[in-house]
Amino acid sequence: MTDSIIVQKFGGTSVGSIDRIRAVAEQVIKTKEHGHSVVVVVSAMSGETNRLQVLANQVDTLPSSRELDVLLSAGEQVSMSLLAMTLQKLGHDAVSLTGWQAGIQTDEKHAQARIIGINTDAINQQLQLGKIVIVAGFQGITEQGNISTLGRGGSDTTAVTLAGYLGAKECQIYTDVDGVYSCDPRVVTAARKLDTIGFQDMIDMAKYGAKVLHLPCVEFAEQHNLPIRVLSSFSPLQGTLVKAQESSGGVVGVALRRNLMQITSNNETIDKLVAQCNEQELEVFRVLSKDQSGVVVSQVDLAKLMQVIHEEAVHIDDVCSVSLIGRSNLSSIQALEALLAEDDIEIVSHSLCERHTMMLLAPEYLDKAANIIHDVYVDQNELLSVSKRRVS
Amino acid sequence: MTDSIIVQKFGGTSVGSIDRIRAVAEQVIKTKEHGHSVVVVVSAMSGETNRLQVLANQVDTLPSSRELDVLLSAGEQVSMSLLAMTLQKLGHDAVSLTGWQAGIQTDEKHAQARIIGINTDAINQQLQLGKIVIVAGFQGITEQGNISTLGRGGSDTTAVTLAGYLGAKECQIYTDVDGVYSCDPRVVTAARKLDTIGFQDMIDMAKYGAKVLHLPCVEFAEQHNLPIRVLSSFSPLQGTLVKAQESSGGVVGVALRRNLMQITSNNETIDKLVAQCNEQELEVFRVLSKDQSGVVVSQVDLAKLMQVIHEEAVHIDDVCSVSLIGRSNLSSIQALEALLAEDDIEIVSHSLCERHTMMLLAPEYLDKAANIIHDVYVDQNELLSVSKRRVS
């Protein structure tokens, strides 16, 4: 018997071909041979979910979500059984379990179901037999016995929740980047990989735009004090460990978010909009510009606020956000605004709190602003005589 | 409420594309609109099972049958959900159920499981809500909660067994031929479609080589007095109804079977071989040639008899069989042998019983013999002055 369970999650590109599935199997075996019990969560092979979705849309642009869940859940059934066969071929005992076989209970909300509980009996029984257990990510079973899927980031949710219910030592999320970066490396080439990050900072990174981990996963991990390791399945690097740790005291990263809408108006109207958002469970941020108060919502949610918007005098702008994650202060933000102004970049509003600072600006300035801000806060890790250093 | 349940089974080519699935949906709706409750059993889209099998074989030439069943069963999950969506798009309430959701219990023999029972609660509950119920063919769930598949002809077995358990009025098997023929029409172009055929004659047709229905399906149907209608999903014709009926008194059809091996020897050795076949549950036919007794087994089973064969003096020949299904008599068989001899075709042995006559001959003569015999027995339906009619 082994003394600790490791849950490893592999996304669609990691299991996108027979060759890649073999590479995954070797990774899994390495962990097993270190003396761990291993539970593997897999997504569908890359392209498969899309192929099935296209078939469904040939039938109906809006097919029944109950039937779409039946259709899409076939995808993980393919990848998980192929991985089990590969492990067996390499001489290891393995068994694959669908969502319903693994006891993953969800609510009845098809296409975006929430896990309401996991009966881990079947998994534990297989682990006790010494088997590597492969579980279909993204899917579960409702109380009425229907197949359900979890929506965006579903396989991560399966992995982290499963790790929590199994009392796993660690949940490893294998993805196509090799860790959590100080900023999106596609925008800021100087972004650096973090070795560790605290739960609260990671929650803020996810909330303000970092896509590497989904917010509910990190929240669940924090609640259960469950370390998550983000790794690349294509690289031998150590990745980033997300765990309970004290904040560094400074800025740990810069998160970017696109496709936001800023609505500015008088205080009374803004209060109405916030109330409306809360009622509809929409994400909303209160922001302050020089002369007005406002709210920021996602572009897709804007339509749901139209009733209030039509009744009141409001001003709406397309915006993006650059957010400092970790502690900063108002005086440094003011110095930063002055620095950005040298490049004609205007921070149109901001939201400031003890642990993060969100700055809104016009979409066309996002990339440039992100690089300047990252350079100041993360590369130098302080804001001293910023204008002197900005020579280049 | 409707007063009768019809089970309709559609094979892989019938659901091979979105267009064909739509044609199936229209067929199903027609039946529903005649006032029946409809349960539809579907195979995987044609090509899909093969695609999945190829993936498995890239991993392992002999993958674990438990995992292969998980993999292959994904195929029906795709076709059944697409059919449900199509029916919904056409305005009809429909729900798809996997093997485990439909309560199809099997033994643990993966890849060739047998249905040991069906809990029809879930299906009946949906039928009572007025829904068209679509069930995945070919698959079930074992007592230990594993996904199983039924092997060759699996979807037909699902349909017929389900019809039995539901007390259906009729089980309709939609396939790529438009009914049961008096002989294989690819060999005998004069073969004609039968409007009806009795259970016992159909059992014999299947046993002696007709492939349109699988033997266990027909046996189950006979035991439960369940009419089976064989229809084409590409033709509006009525097909063939297989039901309880008195035999016509003559020959109703000619069944052809290839890839057989005839073993001749002394009576003692033949008794040993028959005992060996019975012990291993292999299909075996006793035959008589002019001077020796023998047995006929399928080519694939021959290897399992090698121990006996090596110990004894035996003679082995490749053979095929042409079988008259229905009543014939020895004198007409003798006349037939004389007629075939005119074309230099020798019947090397035969097995004669009250309800069918199996004639063995060298494989190269099968097609020609089948045409001559069909012409005599089915086209003319008697054997009077056969040599006179054979002028051409």
Coordinates of N, CA and C in Angstrom, one line a residue, chain B residues 61-205:
Chain B
T61 N -2.2 -4.7 -30.0 CA -3.0 -5.6 -30.9 C -4.1 -6.4 -30.2
L62 N -3.8 -6.6 -28.9 CA -4.8 -7.3 -28.1 C -5.1 -6.5 -26.9
P63 N -5.9 -5.4 -27.0 CA -6.1 -4.6 -25.8 C -7.1 -5.3 -24.9
S64 N -7.1 -4.9 -23.6 CA -7.9 -5.5 -22.6 C -9.4 -5.3 -23.1
S65 N -10.1 -6.4 -23.0 CA -11.5 -6.4 -23.5 C -12.4 -5.5 -22.6
R66 N -12.1 -5.3 -21.3 CA -12.8 -4.4 -20.4 C -12.7 -3.0 -21.0
E67 N -11.5 -2.6 -21.3 CA -11.3 -1.2 -21.8 C -11.8 -1.0 -23.2
L68 N -11.6 -2.1 -24.0 CA -12.1 -2.0 -25.4 C -13.7 -1.8 -25.4
D69 N -14.3 -2.4 -24.4 CA -15.8 -2.2 -24.3 C -16.1 -0.7 -23.9
V70 N -15.3 -0.1 -23.0 CA -15.5 1.3 -22.7 C -15.4 2.1 -23.9
L71 N -14.3 1.8 -24.7 CA -14.0 2.6 -25.9 C -15.1 2.5 -26.9
L72 N -15.5 1.2 -27.3 CA -16.4 1.0 -28.4 C -17.8 1.5 -28.0
S73 N -18.2 1.4 -26.8 CA -19.5 1.8 -26.4 C -19.8 3.3 -26.5
A74 N -18.7 4.1 -26.7 CA -18.8 5.5 -27.0 C -19.5 5.7 -28.3
G75 N -19.4 4.8 -29.2 CA -19.9 4.9 -30.6 C -21.4 5.1 -30.6
E76 N -22.2 4.2 -29.8 CA -23.6 4.3 -29.8 C -24.1 5.6 -29.1
Q77 N -23.2 6.1 -28.1 CA -23.6 7.2 -27.4 C -23.7 8.4 -28.3
V78 N -22.9 8.4 -29.4 CA -22.9 9.5 -30.4 C -24.1 9.4 -31.2
S79 N -24.4 8.2 -31.8 CA -25.5 8.1 -32.7 C -26.9 8.3 -32.0
M80 N -27.0 7.8 -30.8 CA -28.3 7.9 -30.1 C -28.6 9.3 -29.7
S81 N -27.6 10.1 -29.2 CA -27.9 11.5 -28.9 C -28.2 12.3 -30.1
L82 N -27.5 12.0 -31.2 CA -27.8 12.8 -32.4 C -29.2 12.5 -32.9
L83 N -29.7 11.2 -32.8 CA -31.0 10.9 -33.2 C -32.1 11.6 -32.3
A84 N -31.8 11.6 -31.0 CA -32.7 12.3 -30.0 C -32.8 13.7 -30.4
M85 N -31.7 14.4 -30.7 CA -31.7 15.8 -31.1 C -32.5 16.0 -32.3
T86 N -32.3 15.1 -33.3 CA -33.0 15.2 -34.6 C -34.6 15.1 -34.3
L87 N -35.0 14.1 -33.5 CA -36.4 14.0 -33.2 C -36.9 15.2 -32.5
Q88 N -36.2 15.8 -31.6 CA -36.6 17.0 -30.9 C -36.7 18.2 -31.9
K89 N -35.7 18.3 -32.8 CA -35.7 19.3 -33.8 C -37.0 19.2 -34.7
L90 N -37.5 18.0 -34.9 CA -38.7 17.8 -35.7 C -39.9 17.8 -34.8
G91 N -39.8 18.3 -33.6 CA -41.0 18.6 -32.8 C -41.4 17.4 -31.9
H92 N -40.6 16.4 -31.8 CA -41.1 15.2 -30.9 C -40.2 15.1 -29.7
D93 N -40.8 14.7 -28.6 CA -40.1 14.6 -27.4 C -39.4 13.2 -27.4
A94 N -38.1 13.3 -27.1 CA -37.3 12.1 -27.2 C -36.2 12.1 -26.2
V95 N -35.7 10.9 -25.8 CA -34.7 10.9 -24.8 C -33.8 9.7 -25.1
S96 N -32.5 9.8 -25.0 CA -31.6 8.7 -25.3 C -31.1 8.1 -24.0
L97 N -30.9 6.8 -24.0 CA -30.4 6.0 -22.9 C -29.3 5.1 -23.3
T98 N -28.2 5.2 -22.5 CA -27.1 4.2 -22.7 C -27.5 2.8 -22.3
G99 N -26.7 1.8 -22.5 CA -27.0 0.5 -22.0 C -27.3 0.5 -20.5
W100 N -26.4 1.1 -19.7 CA -26.6 1.1 -18.2 C -27.8 1.9 -17.8
Q101 N -28.1 3.0 -18.5 CA -29.3 3.8 -18.2 C -30.6 3.0 -18.5
A102 N -30.5 2.2 -19.6 CA -31.7 1.4 -20.0 C -31.8 0.1 -19.2
G103 N -31.0 -0.1 -18.3 CA -31.1 -1.3 -17.4 C -30.7 -2.6 -18.0
I104 N -29.9 -2.6 -19.0 CA -29.5 -3.8 -19.8 C -28.3 -4.5 -19.0
Q105 N -28.7 -5.5 -18.2 CA -27.8 -6.2 -17.4 C -27.1 -7.4 -18.2
T106 N -25.8 -7.5 -18.2 CA -25.2 -8.6 -18.9 C -24.3 -9.4 -17.9
D107 N -23.8 -10.5 -18.4 CA -22.7 -11.2 -17.6 C -21.4 -10.4 -17.8
E108 N -20.3 -10.9 -17.2 CA -19.1 -10.2 -17.1 C -18.2 -10.5 -18.3
K109 N -18.7 -11.2 -19.3 CA -17.9 -11.7 -20.4 C -17.7 -10.6 -21.4
H110 N -16.7 -9.7 -21.2 CA -16.5 -8.5 -22.0 C -16.3 -8.9 -23.5
A111 N -16.7 -8.0 -24.4 CA -16.6 -8.2 -25.9 C -17.6 -9.2 -26.4
Q112 N -18.1 -10.1 -25.6 CA -19.2 -11.0 -26.1 C -20.1 -11.4 -24.9
A113 N -20.6 -10.3 -24.3 CA -21.4 -10.5 -23.1 C -22.8 -11.0 -23.6
R114 N -23.5 -11.6 -22.6 CA -24.9 -12.0 -22.9 C -25.8 -11.3 -21.9
I115 N -27.0 -10.8 -22.5 CA -27.9 -10.1 -21.7 C -28.5 -11.1 -20.7
I116 N -28.5 -10.8 -19.4 CA -29.0 -11.7 -18.4 C -30.3 -11.2 -17.8
G117 N -30.7 -9.9 -18.1 CA -31.9 -9.4 -17.7 C -32.0 -7.9 -18.1
I118 N -33.2 -7.4 -18.2 CA -33.4 -6.0 -18.4 C -34.4 -5.4 -17.4
N119 N -33.9 -4.4 -16.7 CA -34.8 -3.6 -15.8 C -35.4 -2.5 -16.6
T120 N -36.7 -2.7 -17.0 CA -37.3 -1.8 -18.0 C -37.9 -0.5 -17.3
D121 N -37.7 -0.3 -16.0 CA -38.3 0.8 -15.3 C -38.0 2.2 -16.0
A122 N -36.8 2.4 -16.3 CA -36.4 3.7 -16.9 C -37.1 3.9 -18.2
I123 N -37.1 2.9 -19.1 CA -37.7 3.0 -20.4 C -39.2 3.2 -20.2
N124 N -39.8 2.4 -19.4 CA -41.3 2.5 -19.2 C -41.7 3.9 -18.7
Q125 N -40.8 4.4 -17.8 CA -41.1 5.7 -17.2 C -41.1 6.8 -18.3
Q126 N -40.1 6.7 -19.2 CA -40.1 7.7 -20.3 C -41.2 7.5 -21.3
L127 N -41.5 6.2 -21.6 CA -42.7 6.0 -22.5 C -44.0 6.5 -21.9
Q128 N -44.1 6.4 -20.6 CA -45.4 6.9 -20.0 C -45.4 8.5 -20.1
L129 N -44.3 9.1 -20.2 CA -44.3 10.6 -20.4 C -44.5 10.9 -21.9
G130 N -44.7 9.9 -22.7 CA -45.0 10.1 -24.1 C -43.8 10.3 -25.0
K131 N -42.6 10.0 -24.4 CA -41.4 10.2 -25.2 C -41.0 9.1 -26.1
I132 N -40.4 9.4 -27.2 CA -39.7 8.3 -28.0 C -38.4 8.0 -27.2
V133 N -38.2 6.7 -27.0 CA -37.0 6.3 -26.2 C -35.9 5.7 -27.1
I134 N -34.7 6.3 -27.1 CA -33.7 5.7 -28.0 C -32.7 5.0 -27.1
V135 N -32.4 3.8 -27.4 CA -31.5 3.0 -26.5 C -30.2 2.6 -27.3
A136 N -29.1 2.7 -26.7 CA -27.8 2.3 -27.3 C -27.9 0.8 -27.5
G137 N -27.7 0.3 -28.8 CA -27.6 -1.1 -29.0 C -26.2 -1.6 -28.6
F138 N -26.0 -3.0 -28.6 CA -24.7 -3.6 -28.5 C -24.0 -3.5 -27.1
Q139 N -24.6 -2.7 -26.2 CA -23.9 -2.5 -24.9 C -24.8 -2.7 -23.7
G140 N -24.2 -3.0 -22.6 CA -24.9 -3.2 -21.4 C -24.0 -2.9 -20.2
I141 N -24.5 -3.3 -19.0 CA -23.7 -3.1 -17.8 C -23.6 -4.4 -17.0
T142 N -22.4 -4.8 -16.5 CA -22.3 -6.0 -15.8 C -22.7 -5.8 -14.4
E143 N -22.9 -6.9 -13.6 CA -23.3 -6.8 -12.2 C -22.3 -6.0 -11.4
Q144 N -21.0 -6.0 -11.8 CA -20.0 -5.2 -11.1 C -19.9 -3.8 -11.6
G145 N -20.8 -3.4 -12.5 CA -20.9 -2.0 -12.9 C -19.9 -1.6 -14.0
N146 N -19.4 -2.6 -14.7 CA -18.6 -2.3 -15.9 C -19.4 -2.2 -17.1
I147 N -18.9 -1.5 -18.1 CA -19.6 -1.4 -19.4 C -19.2 -2.6 -20.2
S148 N -20.2 -3.3 -20.8 CA -19.9 -4.5 -21.6 C -20.5 -4.3 -23.0
T149 N -20.0 -5.1 -24.0 CA -20.6 -5.1 -25.3 C -20.9 -6.6 -25.6
L150 N -21.8 -6.7 -26.6 CA -22.5 -8.0 -26.8 C -21.8 -8.8 -28.0
G151 N -20.9 -8.2 -28.7 CA -20.3 -8.9 -29.8 C -21.2 -8.9 -31.0
R152 N -20.8 -9.7 -32.0 CA -21.4 -9.7 -33.3 C -23.0 -9.8 -33.3
G153 N -23.6 -8.8 -34.0 CA -25.1 -8.8 -34.0 C -25.6 -8.3 -32.8
G154 N -24.8 -7.6 -32.0 CA -25.2 -7.1 -30.7 C -26.4 -6.2 -30.7
S155 N -26.5 -5.3 -31.6 CA -27.7 -4.4 -31.6 C -29.0 -5.1 -31.9
D156 N -29.0 -6.1 -32.8 CA -30.1 -6.9 -33.0 C -30.6 -7.6 -31.7
T157 N -29.6 -8.2 -31.0 CA -29.9 -8.8 -29.8 C -30.5 -7.9 -28.8
T158 N -29.9 -6.7 -28.7 CA -30.5 -5.6 -27.8 C -32.0 -5.4 -28.1
A159 N -32.3 -5.2 -29.4 CA -33.6 -4.9 -29.9 C -34.6 -6.0 -29.6
V160 N -34.2 -7.2 -29.9 CA -35.2 -8.3 -29.8 C -35.4 -8.6 -28.3
T161 N -34.3 -8.6 -27.5 CA -34.5 -8.9 -26.1 C -35.3 -7.8 -25.4
L162 N -35.0 -6.5 -25.8 CA -35.8 -5.4 -25.2 C -37.3 -5.6 -25.6
A163 N -37.5 -5.9 -26.8 CA -38.9 -6.1 -27.3 C -39.6 -7.2 -26.4
G164 N -38.9 -8.2 -26.1 CA -39.4 -9.3 -25.3 C -39.7 -8.8 -23.9
Y165 N -38.8 -8.1 -23.3 CA -39.0 -7.6 -21.9 C -40.1 -6.6 -21.8
L166 N -40.2 -5.8 -22.9 CA -41.2 -4.7 -22.9 C -42.6 -5.2 -23.3
G167 N -42.7 -6.5 -23.7 CA -43.9 -7.0 -24.2 C -44.4 -6.3 -25.5
A168 N -43.4 -6.0 -26.3 CA -43.7 -5.2 -27.5 C -44.6 -6.0 -28.5
K169 N -45.3 -5.3 -29.3 CA -46.2 -5.9 -30.3 C -45.3 -6.5 -31.4
E170 N -44.2 -5.8 -31.7 CA -43.4 -6.2 -32.9 C -42.0 -5.6 -32.7
C171 N -41.0 -6.4 -33.2 CA -39.6 -5.8 -33.2 C -39.2 -5.7 -34.7
Q172 N -38.9 -4.4 -35.1 CA -38.6 -4.2 -36.5 C -37.1 -4.0 -36.6
I173 N -36.5 -4.8 -37.5 CA -35.0 -4.7 -37.7 C -34.8 -4.0 -39.1
Y174 N -34.4 -2.8 -39.0 CA -34.1 -2.0 -40.3 C -32.7 -2.3 -40.6
T175 N -32.5 -2.8 -41.9 CA -31.1 -3.1 -42.3 C -30.9 -2.7 -43.7
D176 N -29.8 -3.2 -44.3 CA -29.5 -2.7 -45.7 C -30.1 -3.6 -46.8
V177 N -30.8 -4.7 -46.4 CA -31.6 -5.4 -47.4 C -33.1 -5.3 -47.0
D178 N -34.0 -5.5 -47.9 CA -35.4 -5.2 -47.6 C -36.2 -6.3 -47.1
G179 N -35.5 -7.4 -46.6 CA -36.3 -8.5 -46.1 C -35.5 -9.8 -46.1
V180 N -36.1 -10.9 -45.7 CA -35.5 -12.2 -45.8 C -35.8 -12.7 -47.2
Y181 N -34.7 -13.2 -47.9 CA -34.8 -13.7 -49.2 C -34.8 -15.3 -49.2
S182 N -35.3 -15.8 -50.3 CA -35.3 -17.3 -50.4 C -33.9 -17.8 -50.6
C183 N -33.0 -17.0 -50.9 CA -31.5 -17.3 -50.9 C -30.8 -16.0 -51.0
D184 N -29.5 -16.0 -50.7 CA -28.7 -14.8 -50.8 C -28.7 -14.2 -52.2
P185 N -29.3 -13.0 -52.3 CA -29.5 -12.4 -53.7 C -28.2 -12.0 -54.3
R186 N -27.1 -11.9 -53.6 CA -25.8 -11.6 -54.2 C -25.3 -12.9 -55.0
V187 N -25.8 -14.0 -54.6 CA -25.4 -15.3 -55.3 C -26.5 -15.7 -56.3
V188 N -27.7 -15.7 -55.9 CA -28.8 -16.2 -56.7 C -29.7 -15.0 -57.0
T189 N -29.6 -14.5 -58.2 CA -30.3 -13.2 -58.6 C -31.8 -13.5 -58.6
A190 N -32.2 -14.7 -58.9 CA -33.6 -15.1 -58.9 C -34.2 -15.2 -57.5
A191 N -33.4 -15.0 -56.5 CA -33.9 -15.1 -55.1 C -35.1 -14.1 -54.9
R192 N -36.1 -14.6 -54.2 CA -37.2 -13.6 -54.0 C -37.5 -13.4 -52.5
K193 N -38.0 -12.2 -52.3 CA -38.2 -11.8 -50.9 C -39.4 -12.5 -50.4
L194 N -39.3 -13.0 -49.2 CA -40.5 -13.7 -48.5 C -41.3 -12.7 -47.8
D195 N -42.6 -12.8 -47.9 CA -43.5 -11.9 -47.1 C -43.6 -12.3 -45.7
T196 N -43.6 -13.6 -45.4 CA -43.6 -14.1 -44.1 C -42.7 -15.3 -44.0
I197 N -42.3 -15.7 -42.9 CA -41.5 -16.9 -42.6 C -41.8 -17.3 -41.2
G198 N -41.9 -18.6 -41.0 CA -42.1 -19.1 -39.6 C -40.9 -19.1 -38.8
F199 N -41.0 -19.0 -37.5 CA -39.9 -18.9 -36.6 C -38.9 -20.1 -36.8
Q200 N -39.4 -21.3 -36.9 CA -38.5 -22.5 -37.1 C -37.8 -22.5 -38.4
D201 N -38.5 -22.1 -39.5 CA -37.8 -22.0 -40.7 C -36.7 -20.9 -40.7
M202 N -37.0 -19.8 -40.0 CA -36.0 -18.7 -39.9 C -34.8 -19.1 -39.0
I203 N -35.1 -19.9 -38.0 CA -34.0 -20.4 -37.1 C -33.1 -21.2 -38.0
D204 N -33.7 -22.1 -38.9 CA -32.9 -23.0 -39.7 C -32.1 -22.2 -40.8
M205 N -32.8 -21.2 -41.3 CA -32.1 -20.3 -42.3 C -30.9 -19.7 -41.7

